[in-house]
Amino acid sequence: MKWIITLLLAAAAHGALADSATDCKAAGGSYMSGVVSSAPVWVGGKEMRNVELSHTKLNFTSNADGKQYQAAIDNVFAQGYDIAGDAVPAPLNTLQVGDNIELCGVTYPGGIHYVHTNCGCKPQRGQADGWVHKINADGSVSANLEGSQEYCYLWPCRTGNH
């Protein structure tokens, strides 16, 4: 009986991931999923209109090919972002080694970035309407950890491109 329940949960998770990949493609992005293999680290960045464009970086092992990739995550799109802060903002600070994640964004050799909202604008080449989701044990996914639109005003093309 336990193996039937396990099989059903695995099938449900696979279905959810397949839907996420389709949703990501429709949002102009590339989909990746995997297991966090290094704790998130805060990395400073340049300033734009007195807002530091820092990043959170982490490594993950891809579910697709078993290789290591880096996720470069823009902190300004995290709900707990603090202009004066120099730490990984909430909710990104909840990600831990061993967590399953899925990302929608723009890939580059060895990683993925642009894994955040595009502020309600139409996806364009190189600007996906991306996300970072934690995949729960039951196969469900969290809300977008990169969905805050508080700083969308920094990129006017994002607020007027609907």
Tab-separated table of C-alpha atoms in Angstrom:
chain	number	residue	atom	x	y	z
A	1	MET	CA	0.000	0.000	0.000
A	2	LYS	CA	2.822	2.437	0.874
A	3	TRP	CA	4.435	1.954	-2.539
A	4	ILE	CA	1.149	2.834	-4.265
A	5	ILE	CA	0.907	6.077	-2.305
A	6	THR	CA	4.561	6.844	-3.053
A	7	LEU	CA	3.972	6.146	-6.744
A	8	LEU	CA	0.914	8.417	-6.810
A	9	LEU	CA	2.811	11.243	-5.091
A	10	ALA	CA	5.711	10.875	-7.525
A	11	ALA	CA	3.322	10.945	-10.487
A	12	ALA	CA	1.596	14.049	-9.128
A	13	ALA	CA	4.951	15.768	-8.637
A	14	HIS	CA	6.037	14.854	-12.172
A	15	GLY	CA	2.787	16.270	-13.547
A	16	ALA	CA	3.267	19.494	-11.605
A	17	LEU	CA	6.830	19.840	-12.902
A	18	ALA	CA	5.720	19.192	-16.483
A	19	ASP	CA	3.087	21.933	-16.108
A	20	SER	CA	5.706	24.291	-14.670
A	21	ALA	CA	8.007	23.692	-17.636
A	22	THR	CA	5.148	24.479	-20.028
A	23	ASP	CA	4.204	27.585	-18.030
A	24	CYS	CA	7.823	28.744	-18.051
A	25	LYS	CA	8.128	28.366	-21.809
A	26	ALA	CA	4.911	30.381	-22.242
A	27	ALA	CA	6.455	33.058	-19.980
A	28	GLY	CA	9.457	33.355	-22.296
A	29	GLY	CA	11.834	31.441	-20.057
A	30	SER	CA	13.872	28.301	-19.726
A	31	TYR	CA	12.912	25.857	-16.991
A	32	MET	CA	15.325	24.160	-14.606
A	33	SER	CA	14.735	22.161	-11.447
A	34	GLY	CA	17.058	20.537	-8.982
A	35	VAL	CA	18.340	20.159	-5.460
A	36	VAL	CA	20.090	23.043	-3.692
A	37	SER	CA	23.729	22.016	-3.189
A	38	SER	CA	25.162	25.175	-1.595
A	39	ALA	CA	23.617	27.587	0.872
A	40	PRO	CA	22.432	30.912	-0.581
A	41	VAL	CA	25.083	33.658	-0.435
A	42	TRP	CA	24.572	37.439	-0.678
A	43	VAL	CA	26.655	39.179	-3.359
A	44	GLY	CA	26.839	42.973	-3.603
A	45	GLY	CA	26.066	44.792	-6.825
A	46	LYS	CA	25.964	48.179	-8.502
A	47	GLU	CA	23.475	50.856	-7.542
A	48	MET	CA	20.602	52.169	-9.609
A	49	ARG	CA	18.804	55.257	-8.271
A	50	ASN	CA	20.188	54.597	-4.775
A	51	VAL	CA	19.009	50.978	-4.789
A	52	GLU	CA	21.717	48.335	-4.637
A	53	LEU	CA	21.167	45.607	-7.209
A	54	SER	CA	22.600	42.810	-5.096
A	55	HIS	CA	22.148	39.128	-5.805
A	56	THR	CA	21.732	35.877	-3.975
A	57	LYS	CA	23.739	33.061	-5.495
A	58	LEU	CA	23.359	29.358	-4.883
A	59	ASN	CA	24.318	26.156	-6.631
A	60	PHE	CA	21.972	23.304	-7.428
A	61	THR	CA	22.192	19.849	-8.959
A	62	SER	CA	19.933	19.662	-12.003
A	63	ASN	CA	17.202	17.034	-12.061
A	64	ALA	CA	17.575	16.848	-15.851
A	65	ASP	CA	21.269	16.018	-16.232
A	66	GLY	CA	22.758	15.721	-12.727
A	67	LYS	CA	25.186	18.602	-13.378
A	68	GLN	CA	25.876	21.536	-11.064
A	69	TYR	CA	24.476	24.937	-12.021
A	70	GLN	CA	24.449	28.358	-10.389
A	71	ALA	CA	21.330	30.447	-9.844
A	72	ALA	CA	21.934	34.212	-9.775
A	73	ILE	CA	18.859	35.658	-8.071
A	74	ASP	CA	18.105	39.409	-8.051
A	75	ASN	CA	17.408	40.445	-4.461
A	76	VAL	CA	15.219	43.469	-5.337
A	77	PHE	CA	12.412	41.072	-6.330
A	78	ALA	CA	12.407	39.234	-2.970
A	79	GLN	CA	9.663	40.367	-0.577
A	80	GLY	CA	12.117	40.934	2.290
A	81	TYR	CA	14.640	42.987	0.299
A	82	ASP	CA	16.241	45.801	2.321
A	83	ILE	CA	18.013	48.584	0.412
A	84	ALA	CA	20.600	48.922	3.191
A	85	GLY	CA	20.944	45.207	3.823
A	86	ASP	CA	23.897	42.989	3.096
A	87	ALA	CA	22.290	39.626	3.814
A	88	VAL	CA	20.198	37.176	1.810
A	89	PRO	CA	16.642	38.581	2.021
A	90	ALA	CA	13.508	36.701	3.015
A	91	PRO	CA	12.131	34.461	1.655
A	92	LEU	CA	15.332	33.474	-0.188
A	93	ASN	CA	17.003	32.982	3.204
A	94	THR	CA	14.713	29.997	3.808
A	95	LEU	CA	16.345	27.971	1.019
A	96	GLN	CA	18.623	25.261	2.396
A	97	VAL	CA	20.953	22.609	1.050
A	98	GLY	CA	18.781	19.649	0.089
A	99	ASP	CA	15.706	21.704	-0.847
A	100	ASN	CA	14.089	20.951	-4.190
A	101	ILE	CA	13.596	24.052	-6.323
A	102	GLU	CA	12.340	24.999	-9.741
A	103	LEU	CA	13.448	28.058	-11.626
A	104	CYS	CA	12.171	29.868	-14.684
A	105	GLY	CA	14.493	32.407	-16.231
A	106	VAL	CA	17.216	32.919	-18.778
A	107	THR	CA	20.009	30.371	-18.939
A	108	TYR	CA	23.682	31.124	-19.456
A	109	PRO	CA	26.619	28.708	-19.607
A	110	GLY	CA	26.691	27.104	-16.166
A	111	GLY	CA	23.586	28.713	-14.737
A	112	ILE	CA	20.327	30.618	-14.826
A	113	HIS	CA	19.357	34.197	-13.997
A	114	TYR	CA	16.404	36.547	-14.567
A	115	VAL	CA	14.418	34.215	-12.289
A	116	HIS	CA	11.995	36.933	-11.162
A	117	THR	CA	8.776	38.668	-12.107
A	118	ASN	CA	8.916	40.961	-15.103
A	119	CYS	CA	6.460	43.282	-13.353
A	120	GLY	CA	3.416	42.269	-15.367
A	121	CYS	CA	4.917	43.031	-18.759
A	122	LYS	CA	4.839	40.854	-21.851
A	123	PRO	CA	7.803	38.487	-21.877
A	124	GLN	CA	10.482	39.494	-24.366
A	125	ARG	CA	13.589	37.753	-25.624
A	126	GLY	CA	16.024	37.577	-22.728
A	127	GLN	CA	13.433	38.873	-20.240
A	128	ALA	CA	11.317	35.999	-18.998
A	129	ASP	CA	8.486	36.406	-16.525
A	130	GLY	CA	10.466	34.141	-14.232
A	131	TRP	CA	10.277	32.621	-10.805
A	132	VAL	CA	11.927	30.672	-8.022
A	133	HIS	CA	9.694	28.085	-6.337
A	134	LYS	CA	10.472	25.685	-3.536
A	135	ILE	CA	9.053	22.227	-4.340
A	136	ASN	CA	7.369	20.769	-1.274
A	137	ALA	CA	7.515	17.083	-0.285
A	138	ASP	CA	3.987	16.527	-1.641
A	139	GLY	CA	4.953	17.925	-5.065
A	140	SER	CA	3.200	21.261	-4.601
A	141	VAL	CA	5.183	24.446	-5.143
A	142	SER	CA	5.557	27.583	-3.054
A	143	ALA	CA	4.589	31.041	-4.195
A	144	ASN	CA	7.204	32.835	-6.296
A	145	LEU	CA	10.099	33.737	-3.995
A	146	GLU	CA	10.965	36.468	-6.545
A	147	GLY	CA	7.538	38.026	-7.059
A	148	SER	CA	7.821	41.422	-5.339
A	149	GLN	CA	7.070	44.375	-7.624
A	150	GLU	CA	8.096	47.108	-5.171
A	151	TYR	CA	11.103	48.173	-7.267
A	152	CYS	CA	9.611	47.774	-10.751
A	153	TYR	CA	9.819	51.557	-11.136
A	154	LEU	CA	13.578	51.156	-11.679
A	155	TRP	CA	12.916	49.708	-15.125
A	156	PRO	CA	10.298	51.853	-16.909
A	157	CYS	CA	10.176	49.453	-19.840
A	158	ARG	CA	8.799	46.883	-17.413
A	159	THR	CA	5.954	49.078	-16.202
A	160	GLY	CA	4.799	50.237	-19.638
A	161	ASN	CA	5.184	47.055	-21.705
A	162	HIS	CA	1.872	45.325	-21.072
